[in-house]
Each structure stands twice: as C-alpha cells, then as structure tokens.
Amino acid sequence: MKKTSTRLADGRELIYYDLRDDSVRDAADRRPLDRTVTTSEIRRDPLLGDSVAIASHRQGRTYHPPADECPLCPSAGDRLSEIPDASYDVVVFENRFPSLAGDSGRCEVVCFTSDHHASFGELTEEQAGLVLEAWTDRTSELSHLPSVEQVFCFENRGAEIGVTLQHPHGQIYAYPFTTPRTALTLRSVAAHKEMTGGENLFDAVLERELAGERVVLEGEHWAAFVPYAAHWPYEVHLYPKRRVPDLLGLDEGARTEFPKVYLELLRRFDRIFDGRDGGEGSAGEPPTPYIAAWHQAPFGALEEFDGVVREDFALHLELFTIRRTSGKLKFLAGSESGMNVFINDVPPERAAQRLREVASS
C-alpha cells in the first residue's frame, strides 16, 4: 500500500491509498473554493446523559446529484470533483459538510472505488483489503488527535437508508466522547466481569453463538452470526476469533482472511431478496440497503467503567438491513424511536438459515 497525503483547495486533507507503490498523486484541486466554515457543536442531554451534534451548516450539503456531477468520482476535464486526480484506488478526505469538526471531532469520507456504479460487494479481495488498510490507518491517525476519544468507521448503502450520494463510499466519525452505544456495552462488560470473577462478556457471547444455530459462516480467523437478540430483520455480527480492541490489533492472518469473509457476507445480503438466486423476492429487486458499522474500543480513559480496560473490548462489525421482506421496510416507530425497545418481525434463527441458504456461487 502507498499512502499520499495532499490538500484540497479549501484546506481540507485528502489521502490517496494505492495498491501500486509507483503511483504518483500530484494533481492539484483547481476549484475556486473558500475555506470551509462549520458551526458544529456538541450539546449534552441532561436527562439521558448522551450527546447531540448540532450542525446547521449541513442543510446545504450536496443532495442526490446526477451521476455526471457526482463529487466522489475522479475529476475529468472541466468536471472537477472532490478528488483532483483522474483515477484512484481508495481515497479518504475530510467531509466538506461535517457533523463533527475542530474541538468537536472530525468527519471523513472514504471512497471505496472510482467506479460510480460499483458497490463494496463487487470489489475484488485485493481492493477490499486496501479499504481495510485505509480504515486501520485512519483509526490510528485520528486516535492521536487531542479532541478524539472514539473512532467509528461505517458504510450506509441505499436510498432507503438516507444515502444522498450513490457513489460507493463510507464515512469515519471521530467523536470527542465515548458514544452512548459503546458506553452501554462497556457497562455490561464491567458487570459481567465482576459477576463471573473475571470472564470476558464478548468471549462468552462468541463462544455461545459458535456452538448454536445462528452461525452464518466461519473461517479460520473470523466468525459471522445472527445475534440471539437481533434488533433488525437481517443482522449479522462479524468477529475476529482472537479478541482485539480495534482494527490496529488484527494480526496478518485476520487481515488476509477478512476480504473473503466480508465480501461473501455482503453478497449474501444482496441475494436474500433476489428471486434469481433463491431469494424471497422477484428478479430485479433493488440492492439490499444496509448499514455496516465497525465497533472499536474508545481511546480515552475508561475509569467510569469499573475494572474495564481497552483490551476487554472486542472489535466487531455489525451489518444489518432495514428491509424485512421483499418490497417492505422496517421503520422505527413508536416503541423503537420513543422507548428504544425494538420489535423484530424475523426470528434470528430464520434469518441465519436464509443467509446460509443464499451462499453465493
């Protein structure tokens, strides 16, 4: 992997990640951009104890542009985009309309490929491995910023999720606090550790799932399963078998195997609702919308979680779709949005069975 860092016309950082060591990235951003101005601030809810990012400048962000005006495609001729070069393998750059900025953290965009019409699931294993390297490198770099306590790499795919740019891409949020979801998990880890005299909760969950009926696929270094209490109709958790707190902790074997396992999961998600391949839908069903989210240990102090250290956390990826059956979506209604109590219409055991049945050829 070759890494090349440069600056866009408004001062934002852009980084090329190339498969070839001889790649030259010296194209300049020719757009007449003013310096980026953001109004992001973090407000804490005194009742719930969580934090909300207020970012009014995002109202003016790019919204469903035509393909020939996509800001994530390479620049070509007089059509200038966020990527000055005429081609790229993987690119990461600071978001022009960030939810978090300055003392409130940082937001970055990760472009998985220059092919506007591709998807992550259509990448080669070599390309997917390069994305993993980019995620890992950004986690390392962002963790050293004084305003950053937790790094979150994720992908939103599909208009149903709310994606406004159709080019295959993901994002990285670097939060100035430990997120509420992670804090809740750490409290459960702490309670389990105390109750069992030191047993790790993540290890116990993985051991139980691997011995059960909800395993979707398993490799030498990774295991994917539908969790016992899945919140979403089709939800898969992907764990390295050796517990590590973050992407930086993965060994060479896990890094090498990850692209094959993850690409297989994504392709099965697309086949669930594709009638041509044994799915329950009809041929031509739109690609499955999904969210893919990496959960990593915070880099800040963990004193509030009694007896827990970073190494107690287990890196894992959660992949889920809001589609509950062909042509129907799972909406977060009163119970979910109002009380955070999920109601899942698809039994996790059935979801795991379907994901095994649609193994890609």
mmCIF file of C-alpha atoms in Angstrom:
data_model
loop_
_atom_site.group_PDB
_atom_site.id
_atom_site.type_symbol
_atom_site.label_atom_id
_atom_site.label_comp_id
_atom_site.label_asym_id
_atom_site.label_seq_id
_atom_site.Cartn_x
_atom_site.Cartn_y
_atom_site.Cartn_z
ATOM 1 C CA MET A 1 0.000 0.000 0.000
ATOM 2 C CA LYS A 2 1.201 3.518 -0.835
ATOM 3 C CA LYS A 3 -0.226 6.483 1.062
ATOM 4 C CA THR A 4 -0.150 10.021 -0.339
ATOM 5 C CA SER A 5 -1.497 12.981 1.638
ATOM 6 C CA THR A 6 -2.397 16.273 -0.030
ATOM 7 C CA ARG A 7 -4.718 19.267 0.452
ATOM 8 C CA LEU A 8 -7.863 20.366 -1.339
ATOM 9 C CA ALA A 9 -8.395 23.979 -2.429
ATOM 10 C CA ASP A 10 -10.191 24.880 0.808
ATOM 11 C CA GLY A 11 -7.514 23.353 3.036
ATOM 12 C CA ARG A 12 -9.142 20.003 3.810
ATOM 13 C CA GLU A 13 -6.894 16.934 3.884
ATOM 14 C CA LEU A 14 -7.194 14.289 1.146
ATOM 15 C CA ILE A 15 -5.338 10.978 1.229
ATOM 16 C CA TYR A 16 -4.818 8.510 -1.616
ATOM 17 C CA TYR A 17 -4.338 4.828 -0.766
ATOM 18 C CA ASP A 18 -2.867 2.961 -3.733
ATOM 19 C CA LEU A 19 -2.242 -0.696 -4.438
ATOM 20 C CA ARG A 20 0.827 0.164 -6.526
ATOM 21 C CA ASP A 21 3.917 1.650 -4.906
ATOM 22 C CA ASP A 22 4.795 3.601 -8.045
ATOM 23 C CA SER A 23 1.526 5.579 -8.163
ATOM 24 C CA VAL A 24 2.069 9.336 -8.429
ATOM 25 C CA ARG A 25 -0.579 11.637 -6.926
ATOM 26 C CA ASP A 26 0.280 15.257 -7.719
ATOM 27 C CA ALA A 27 -2.944 16.568 -9.301
ATOM 28 C CA ALA A 28 -3.996 19.904 -7.824
ATOM 29 C CA ASP A 29 -7.545 20.843 -6.821
ATOM 30 C CA ARG A 30 -8.453 23.530 -9.395
ATOM 31 C CA ARG A 31 -11.788 24.531 -7.849
ATOM 32 C CA PRO A 32 -12.186 28.105 -6.543
ATOM 33 C CA LEU A 33 -13.222 27.047 -3.031
ATOM 34 C CA ASP A 34 -13.286 29.260 0.049
ATOM 35 C CA ARG A 35 -12.013 27.900 3.357
ATOM 36 C CA THR A 36 -14.512 25.530 4.956
ATOM 37 C CA VAL A 37 -16.579 27.112 7.745
ATOM 38 C CA THR A 38 -18.516 24.859 10.130
ATOM 39 C CA THR A 39 -20.865 25.543 13.030
ATOM 40 C CA SER A 40 -20.756 22.131 14.687
ATOM 41 C CA GLU A 41 -21.167 21.955 18.462
ATOM 42 C CA ILE A 42 -21.824 19.168 20.949
ATOM 43 C CA ARG A 43 -24.717 19.543 23.390
ATOM 44 C CA ARG A 44 -25.276 17.135 26.260
ATOM 45 C CA ASP A 45 -28.779 15.973 27.156
ATOM 46 C CA PRO A 46 -29.059 16.349 30.959
ATOM 47 C CA LEU A 47 -31.793 13.711 31.262
ATOM 48 C CA LEU A 48 -30.424 10.941 29.060
ATOM 49 C CA GLY A 49 -26.782 11.794 29.583
ATOM 50 C CA ASP A 50 -25.957 11.450 25.890
ATOM 51 C CA SER A 51 -24.645 13.988 23.404
ATOM 52 C CA VAL A 52 -26.136 15.551 20.276
ATOM 53 C CA ALA A 53 -24.165 17.190 17.460
ATOM 54 C CA ILE A 54 -25.773 20.435 16.268
ATOM 55 C CA ALA A 55 -24.585 21.111 12.704
ATOM 56 C CA SER A 56 -26.828 23.604 10.886
ATOM 57 C CA HIS A 57 -24.345 24.074 8.023
ATOM 58 C CA ARG A 58 -25.190 20.557 6.791
ATOM 59 C CA GLN A 59 -28.524 21.788 5.423
ATOM 60 C CA GLY A 60 -26.641 22.945 2.322
ATOM 61 C CA ARG A 61 -24.836 19.673 1.598
ATOM 62 C CA THR A 62 -24.957 18.003 -1.824
ATOM 63 C CA TYR A 63 -28.219 16.104 -2.295
ATOM 64 C CA HIS A 64 -28.787 13.372 -4.920
ATOM 65 C CA PRO A 65 -26.718 14.880 -7.754
ATOM 66 C CA PRO A 66 -26.919 13.284 -11.231
ATOM 67 C CA ALA A 67 -24.231 10.688 -11.935
ATOM 68 C CA ASP A 68 -22.299 13.040 -14.217
ATOM 69 C CA GLU A 69 -21.996 15.562 -11.360
ATOM 70 C CA CYS A 70 -21.017 13.137 -8.601
ATOM 71 C CA PRO A 71 -18.473 14.802 -6.274
ATOM 72 C CA LEU A 72 -16.911 11.423 -5.412
ATOM 73 C CA CYS A 73 -15.969 10.428 -8.953
ATOM 74 C CA PRO A 74 -12.482 11.336 -10.202
ATOM 75 C CA SER A 75 -12.076 14.734 -11.854
ATOM 76 C CA ALA A 76 -12.249 14.645 -15.649
ATOM 77 C CA GLY A 77 -11.576 17.619 -17.921
ATOM 78 C CA ASP A 78 -13.631 20.584 -16.760
ATOM 79 C CA ARG A 79 -15.728 18.463 -14.399
ATOM 80 C CA LEU A 80 -13.950 18.984 -11.090
ATOM 81 C CA SER A 81 -14.819 16.870 -8.074
ATOM 82 C CA GLU A 82 -13.590 16.296 -4.527
ATOM 83 C CA ILE A 83 -10.872 14.046 -5.985
ATOM 84 C CA PRO A 84 -8.477 16.044 -8.191
ATOM 85 C CA ASP A 85 -6.873 13.025 -9.866
ATOM 86 C CA ALA A 86 -8.315 11.262 -12.919
ATOM 87 C CA SER A 87 -8.370 7.884 -11.154
ATOM 88 C CA TYR A 88 -7.887 6.343 -7.718
ATOM 89 C CA ASP A 89 -7.967 3.084 -5.785
ATOM 90 C CA VAL A 90 -9.173 4.283 -2.351
ATOM 91 C CA VAL A 91 -9.455 7.899 -1.217
ATOM 92 C CA VAL A 92 -10.157 9.443 2.178
ATOM 93 C CA PHE A 93 -10.845 13.136 2.689
ATOM 94 C CA GLU A 94 -12.275 15.479 5.270
ATOM 95 C CA ASN A 95 -16.014 15.896 4.824
ATOM 96 C CA ARG A 96 -16.972 19.266 3.348
ATOM 97 C CA PHE A 97 -20.147 19.265 5.460
ATOM 98 C CA PRO A 98 -19.034 17.570 8.703
ATOM 99 C CA SER A 99 -21.234 16.735 11.653
ATOM 100 C CA LEU A 100 -18.145 16.977 13.859
ATOM 101 C CA ALA A 101 -15.278 19.426 13.406
ATOM 102 C CA GLY A 102 -12.480 21.115 15.347
ATOM 103 C CA ASP A 103 -12.793 20.580 19.089
ATOM 104 C CA SER A 104 -15.959 18.571 18.384
ATOM 105 C CA GLY A 105 -14.109 15.841 16.489
ATOM 106 C CA ARG A 106 -13.708 15.105 12.792
ATOM 107 C CA CYS A 107 -15.658 13.527 9.915
ATOM 108 C CA GLU A 108 -14.097 11.880 6.862
ATOM 109 C CA VAL A 109 -15.393 10.316 3.647
ATOM 110 C CA VAL A 110 -13.958 7.008 2.383
ATOM 111 C CA CYS A 111 -14.372 6.314 -1.345
ATOM 112 C CA PHE A 112 -14.003 2.570 -1.913
ATOM 113 C CA THR A 113 -13.503 2.710 -5.684
ATOM 114 C CA SER A 114 -13.550 5.213 -8.532
ATOM 115 C CA ASP A 115 -16.292 3.166 -10.267
ATOM 116 C CA HIS A 116 -19.510 5.105 -9.656
ATOM 117 C CA HIS A 117 -21.751 2.131 -10.460
ATOM 118 C CA ALA A 118 -19.998 -0.458 -8.296
ATOM 119 C CA SER A 119 -20.667 -1.493 -4.699
ATOM 120 C CA PHE A 120 -18.445 -2.732 -1.910
ATOM 121 C CA GLY A 121 -19.657 -6.277 -2.530
ATOM 122 C CA GLU A 122 -18.369 -6.076 -6.111
ATOM 123 C CA LEU A 123 -14.812 -5.200 -5.105
ATOM 124 C CA THR A 124 -12.012 -7.703 -5.535
ATOM 125 C CA GLU A 125 -10.422 -9.168 -2.426
ATOM 126 C CA GLU A 126 -7.351 -7.020 -3.120
ATOM 127 C CA GLN A 127 -9.480 -3.865 -3.258
ATOM 128 C CA ALA A 128 -11.394 -4.774 -0.094
ATOM 129 C CA GLY A 129 -8.081 -5.442 1.656
ATOM 130 C CA LEU A 130 -6.933 -1.939 0.706
ATOM 131 C CA VAL A 131 -10.094 -0.453 2.248
ATOM 132 C CA LEU A 132 -9.314 -2.368 5.443
ATOM 133 C CA GLU A 133 -5.820 -0.865 5.426
ATOM 134 C CA ALA A 134 -7.301 2.618 4.967
ATOM 135 C CA TRP A 135 -9.749 2.102 7.862
ATOM 136 C CA THR A 136 -6.883 0.902 10.051
ATOM 137 C CA ASP A 137 -4.591 3.773 9.116
ATOM 138 C CA ARG A 138 -7.287 6.389 9.729
ATOM 139 C CA THR A 139 -8.153 4.810 13.091
ATOM 140 C CA SER A 140 -4.506 5.133 14.085
ATOM 141 C CA GLU A 141 -4.109 8.706 12.841
ATOM 142 C CA LEU A 142 -7.378 10.012 14.264
ATOM 143 C CA SER A 143 -6.790 8.409 17.655
ATOM 144 C CA HIS A 144 -3.841 10.765 18.150
ATOM 145 C CA LEU A 145 -5.911 13.926 17.752
ATOM 146 C CA PRO A 146 -6.431 15.557 21.166
ATOM 147 C CA SER A 147 -10.159 16.062 20.518
ATOM 148 C CA VAL A 148 -10.837 12.406 19.596
ATOM 149 C CA GLU A 149 -11.899 9.671 22.018
ATOM 150 C CA GLN A 150 -13.557 7.108 19.715
ATOM 151 C CA VAL A 151 -13.233 6.279 16.001
ATOM 152 C CA PHE A 152 -16.224 4.886 14.101
ATOM 153 C CA CYS A 153 -15.865 3.543 10.533
ATOM 154 C CA PHE A 154 -19.126 2.773 8.770
ATOM 155 C CA GLU A 155 -20.960 2.480 5.458
ATOM 156 C CA ASN A 156 -24.545 3.458 4.676
ATOM 157 C CA ARG A 157 -25.791 1.824 1.453
ATOM 158 C CA GLY A 158 -29.065 2.600 -0.297
ATOM 159 C CA ALA A 159 -31.534 5.450 -0.686
ATOM 160 C CA GLU A 160 -33.793 3.749 1.868
ATOM 161 C CA ILE A 161 -31.079 4.332 4.484
ATOM 162 C CA GLY A 162 -30.929 8.014 3.551
ATOM 163 C CA VAL A 163 -27.804 7.986 1.380
ATOM 164 C CA THR A 164 -27.638 11.155 -0.726
ATOM 165 C CA LEU A 165 -24.583 10.247 -2.840
ATOM 166 C CA GLN A 166 -24.858 6.976 -4.746
ATOM 167 C CA HIS A 167 -21.117 6.526 -5.330
ATOM 168 C CA PRO A 168 -19.790 3.580 -3.237
ATOM 169 C CA HIS A 169 -18.401 5.203 -0.128
ATOM 170 C CA GLY A 170 -18.403 5.134 3.646
ATOM 171 C CA GLN A 171 -17.591 7.533 6.433
ATOM 172 C CA ILE A 172 -15.452 7.833 9.540
ATOM 173 C CA TYR A 173 -16.636 9.752 12.583
ATOM 174 C CA ALA A 174 -14.037 10.649 15.201
ATOM 175 C CA TYR A 175 -16.005 11.514 18.336
ATOM 176 C CA PRO A 176 -14.758 13.680 21.226
ATOM 177 C CA PHE A 177 -16.527 11.341 23.666
ATOM 178 C CA THR A 178 -17.377 7.681 24.170
ATOM 179 C CA THR A 179 -20.609 7.069 22.275
ATOM 180 C CA PRO A 180 -23.733 6.058 24.232
ATOM 181 C CA ARG A 181 -23.913 2.668 22.483
ATOM 182 C CA THR A 182 -20.330 1.836 23.430
ATOM 183 C CA ALA A 183 -20.763 3.128 26.984
ATOM 184 C CA LEU A 184 -23.781 0.873 27.474
ATOM 185 C CA THR A 185 -21.787 -2.100 26.198
ATOM 186 C CA LEU A 186 -18.858 -1.315 28.484
ATOM 187 C CA ARG A 187 -21.160 -1.180 31.493
ATOM 188 C CA SER A 188 -22.441 -4.653 30.583
ATOM 189 C CA VAL A 189 -18.855 -5.887 30.186
ATOM 190 C CA ALA A 190 -17.949 -4.458 33.596
ATOM 191 C CA ALA A 191 -20.965 -6.026 35.315
ATOM 192 C CA HIS A 192 -20.307 -9.440 33.731
ATOM 193 C CA LYS A 193 -16.632 -9.297 34.656
ATOM 194 C CA GLU A 194 -17.454 -8.602 38.295
ATOM 195 C CA MET A 195 -20.269 -11.157 38.463
ATOM 196 C CA THR A 196 -18.178 -14.001 36.972
ATOM 197 C CA GLY A 197 -14.896 -13.230 38.662
ATOM 198 C CA GLY A 198 -13.164 -12.006 35.511
ATOM 199 C CA GLU A 199 -14.833 -13.674 32.498
ATOM 200 C CA ASN A 200 -14.987 -11.550 29.364
ATOM 201 C CA LEU A 201 -18.537 -10.959 28.108
ATOM 202 C CA PHE A 202 -17.552 -10.760 24.442
ATOM 203 C CA ASP A 203 -15.731 -14.095 24.684
ATOM 204 C CA ALA A 204 -18.748 -15.682 26.337
ATOM 205 C CA VAL A 205 -21.124 -14.379 23.636
ATOM 206 C CA LEU A 206 -18.892 -15.561 20.794
ATOM 207 C CA GLU A 207 -18.442 -18.999 22.341
ATOM 208 C CA ARG A 208 -22.202 -19.382 22.808
ATOM 209 C CA GLU A 209 -23.017 -18.274 19.274
ATOM 210 C CA LEU A 210 -20.428 -20.537 17.642
ATOM 211 C CA ALA A 211 -21.977 -23.505 19.426
ATOM 212 C CA GLY A 212 -25.505 -22.620 18.278
ATOM 213 C CA GLU A 213 -27.704 -22.477 15.189
ATOM 214 C CA ARG A 214 -27.288 -18.840 14.199
ATOM 215 C CA VAL A 215 -23.816 -19.085 12.640
ATOM 216 C CA VAL A 216 -23.870 -17.765 9.068
ATOM 217 C CA LEU A 217 -20.291 -18.510 8.054
ATOM 218 C CA GLU A 218 -16.982 -19.221 9.748
ATOM 219 C CA GLY A 219 -13.360 -19.025 8.689
ATOM 220 C CA GLU A 220 -10.082 -19.686 10.426
ATOM 221 C CA HIS A 221 -9.869 -16.145 11.804
ATOM 222 C CA TRP A 222 -13.417 -14.732 11.561
ATOM 223 C CA ALA A 223 -16.914 -15.810 12.539
ATOM 224 C CA ALA A 224 -20.253 -14.319 11.456
ATOM 225 C CA PHE A 225 -23.548 -14.953 13.205
ATOM 226 C CA VAL A 226 -27.026 -13.533 13.702
ATOM 227 C CA PRO A 227 -27.168 -12.480 17.383
ATOM 228 C CA TYR A 228 -29.628 -14.068 19.794
ATOM 229 C CA ALA A 229 -31.458 -10.766 20.344
ATOM 230 C CA ALA A 230 -31.087 -9.270 16.863
ATOM 231 C CA HIS A 231 -32.737 -5.847 16.614
ATOM 232 C CA TRP A 232 -33.083 -5.827 12.823
ATOM 233 C CA PRO A 233 -34.767 -8.250 10.386
ATOM 234 C CA TYR A 234 -31.437 -9.392 8.950
ATOM 235 C CA GLU A 235 -28.491 -8.552 11.202
ATOM 236 C CA VAL A 236 -25.070 -10.196 11.256
ATOM 237 C CA HIS A 237 -22.186 -9.630 13.655
ATOM 238 C CA LEU A 238 -18.690 -10.371 12.349
ATOM 239 C CA TYR A 239 -15.986 -11.051 14.970
ATOM 240 C CA PRO A 240 -12.296 -11.898 14.743
ATOM 241 C CA LYS A 241 -11.841 -15.116 16.720
ATOM 242 C CA ARG A 242 -8.920 -13.592 18.594
ATOM 243 C CA ARG A 243 -10.225 -10.709 20.684
ATOM 244 C CA VAL A 244 -8.621 -7.344 19.898
ATOM 245 C CA PRO A 245 -9.886 -3.868 20.903
ATOM 246 C CA ASP A 246 -9.597 -2.206 17.491
ATOM 247 C CA LEU A 247 -8.560 -2.567 13.853
ATOM 248 C CA LEU A 248 -4.931 -1.920 14.749
ATOM 249 C CA GLY A 249 -4.870 -5.149 16.770
ATOM 250 C CA LEU A 250 -5.688 -7.501 13.879
ATOM 251 C CA ASP A 251 -2.860 -9.883 13.000
ATOM 252 C CA GLU A 252 -1.782 -10.744 9.481
ATOM 253 C CA GLY A 253 -3.939 -13.857 9.289
ATOM 254 C CA ALA A 254 -7.108 -11.949 10.183
ATOM 255 C CA ARG A 255 -6.262 -9.136 7.747
ATOM 256 C CA THR A 256 -5.683 -11.597 4.932
ATOM 257 C CA GLU A 257 -8.908 -13.536 5.513
ATOM 258 C CA PHE A 258 -11.181 -10.536 6.145
ATOM 259 C CA PRO A 259 -11.851 -9.527 2.490
ATOM 260 C CA LYS A 260 -13.034 -13.022 1.521
ATOM 261 C CA VAL A 261 -15.360 -13.364 4.523
ATOM 262 C CA TYR A 262 -16.773 -9.841 4.377
ATOM 263 C CA LEU A 263 -17.379 -9.841 0.631
ATOM 264 C CA GLU A 264 -19.216 -13.132 0.992
ATOM 265 C CA LEU A 265 -21.466 -11.612 3.671
ATOM 266 C CA LEU A 266 -22.288 -8.575 1.541
ATOM 267 C CA ARG A 267 -23.094 -10.740 -1.477
ATOM 268 C CA ARG A 268 -25.417 -12.912 0.599
ATOM 269 C CA PHE A 269 -27.216 -9.792 1.797
ATOM 270 C CA ASP A 270 -27.869 -8.835 -1.816
ATOM 271 C CA ARG A 271 -29.117 -12.341 -2.626
ATOM 272 C CA ILE A 272 -31.649 -12.573 0.213
ATOM 273 C CA PHE A 273 -34.243 -10.625 -1.760
ATOM 274 C CA ASP A 274 -33.099 -11.538 -5.288
ATOM 275 C CA GLY A 275 -35.508 -14.081 -6.763
ATOM 276 C CA ARG A 276 -32.968 -15.128 -9.374
ATOM 277 C CA ASP A 277 -30.708 -16.696 -6.756
ATOM 278 C CA GLY A 278 -33.026 -18.432 -4.344
ATOM 279 C CA GLY A 279 -34.029 -15.263 -2.507
ATOM 280 C CA GLU A 280 -37.578 -14.494 -1.476
ATOM 281 C CA GLY A 281 -38.083 -11.526 -3.814
ATOM 282 C CA SER A 282 -38.539 -11.150 -7.532
ATOM 283 C CA ALA A 283 -35.811 -10.708 -10.119
ATOM 284 C CA GLY A 284 -34.781 -7.083 -10.332
ATOM 285 C CA GLU A 285 -35.348 -6.297 -6.640
ATOM 286 C CA PRO A 286 -33.256 -3.195 -5.773
ATOM 287 C CA PRO A 287 -29.955 -3.891 -3.986
ATOM 288 C CA THR A 288 -30.378 -4.549 -0.283
ATOM 289 C CA PRO A 289 -29.989 -1.343 1.757
ATOM 290 C CA TYR A 290 -27.704 -1.806 4.720
ATOM 291 C CA ILE A 291 -25.550 -0.233 7.394
ATOM 292 C CA ALA A 292 -22.138 -1.737 8.136
ATOM 293 C CA ALA A 293 -20.597 -0.465 11.377
ATOM 294 C CA TRP A 294 -17.222 -1.146 12.981
ATOM 295 C CA HIS A 295 -17.304 -1.130 16.787
ATOM 296 C CA GLN A 296 -13.936 -0.275 18.336
ATOM 297 C CA ALA A 297 -12.820 0.441 21.886
ATOM 298 C CA PRO A 298 -12.573 4.115 22.867
ATOM 299 C CA PHE A 299 -9.091 5.589 23.089
ATOM 300 C CA GLY A 300 -9.943 7.693 26.116
ATOM 301 C CA ALA A 301 -9.847 6.761 29.795
ATOM 302 C CA LEU A 302 -12.306 4.087 30.996
ATOM 303 C CA GLU A 303 -12.338 4.844 34.730
ATOM 304 C CA GLU A 304 -16.133 5.156 34.774
ATOM 305 C CA PHE A 305 -16.462 1.505 33.770
ATOM 306 C CA ASP A 306 -15.296 -0.295 36.902
ATOM 307 C CA GLY A 307 -12.457 -2.709 36.256
ATOM 308 C CA VAL A 308 -12.658 -2.495 32.440
ATOM 309 C CA VAL A 309 -9.589 -1.888 30.260
ATOM 310 C CA ARG A 310 -9.401 -1.355 26.484
ATOM 311 C CA GLU A 311 -8.337 -4.961 25.947
ATOM 312 C CA ASP A 312 -11.675 -6.135 27.401
ATOM 313 C CA PHE A 313 -13.477 -4.707 24.371
ATOM 314 C CA ALA A 314 -13.855 -6.850 21.249
ATOM 315 C CA LEU A 315 -13.588 -5.305 17.819
ATOM 316 C CA HIS A 316 -16.509 -6.399 15.652
ATOM 317 C CA LEU A 317 -18.552 -5.323 12.665
ATOM 318 C CA GLU A 318 -22.342 -5.173 12.709
ATOM 319 C CA LEU A 319 -24.119 -5.454 9.366
ATOM 320 C CA PHE A 320 -27.875 -5.032 9.109
ATOM 321 C CA THR A 321 -30.643 -4.107 6.703
ATOM 322 C CA ILE A 322 -33.894 -2.255 7.286
ATOM 323 C CA ARG A 323 -35.642 -4.404 4.653
ATOM 324 C CA ARG A 324 -37.762 -7.007 6.425
ATOM 325 C CA THR A 325 -39.104 -8.784 3.348
ATOM 326 C CA SER A 326 -39.329 -8.187 -0.374
ATOM 327 C CA GLY A 327 -40.624 -4.654 -1.000
ATOM 328 C CA LYS A 328 -41.154 -3.888 2.698
ATOM 329 C CA LEU A 329 -39.002 -1.887 5.107
ATOM 330 C CA LYS A 330 -38.637 -1.967 8.870
ATOM 331 C CA PHE A 331 -39.492 1.505 10.169
ATOM 332 C CA LEU A 332 -38.547 2.715 13.631
ATOM 333 C CA ALA A 333 -41.965 3.580 15.007
ATOM 334 C CA GLY A 334 -43.258 4.392 18.475
ATOM 335 C CA SER A 335 -41.679 1.620 20.536
ATOM 336 C CA GLU A 336 -38.295 1.806 18.822
ATOM 337 C CA SER A 337 -37.983 5.583 18.447
ATOM 338 C CA GLY A 338 -39.859 6.574 21.582
ATOM 339 C CA MET A 339 -38.636 3.943 24.035
ATOM 340 C CA ASN A 340 -35.708 2.240 22.276
ATOM 341 C CA VAL A 341 -37.469 -1.124 22.524
ATOM 342 C CA PHE A 342 -37.069 -2.935 19.210
ATOM 343 C CA ILE A 343 -39.626 -5.333 17.775
ATOM 344 C CA ASN A 344 -38.158 -7.756 15.235
ATOM 345 C CA ASP A 345 -40.513 -9.493 12.797
ATOM 346 C CA VAL A 346 -37.913 -12.026 11.614
ATOM 347 C CA PRO A 347 -36.745 -14.652 14.151
ATOM 348 C CA PRO A 348 -32.921 -14.586 14.307
ATOM 349 C CA GLU A 349 -32.749 -18.351 13.707
ATOM 350 C CA ARG A 350 -34.765 -17.961 10.499
ATOM 351 C CA ALA A 351 -32.598 -15.048 9.360
ATOM 352 C CA ALA A 352 -29.435 -17.109 9.880
ATOM 353 C CA GLN A 353 -30.944 -20.003 7.947
ATOM 354 C CA ARG A 354 -31.827 -17.767 4.987
ATOM 355 C CA LEU A 355 -28.324 -16.263 4.941
ATOM 356 C CA ARG A 356 -26.837 -19.761 4.842
ATOM 357 C CA GLU A 357 -29.191 -20.821 2.063
ATOM 358 C CA VAL A 358 -28.228 -17.965 -0.270
ATOM 359 C CA ALA A 359 -24.499 -18.687 -0.187
ATOM 360 C CA SER A 360 -23.055 -17.066 -3.289
ATOM 361 C CA SER A 361 -21.610 -19.196 -6.049
#
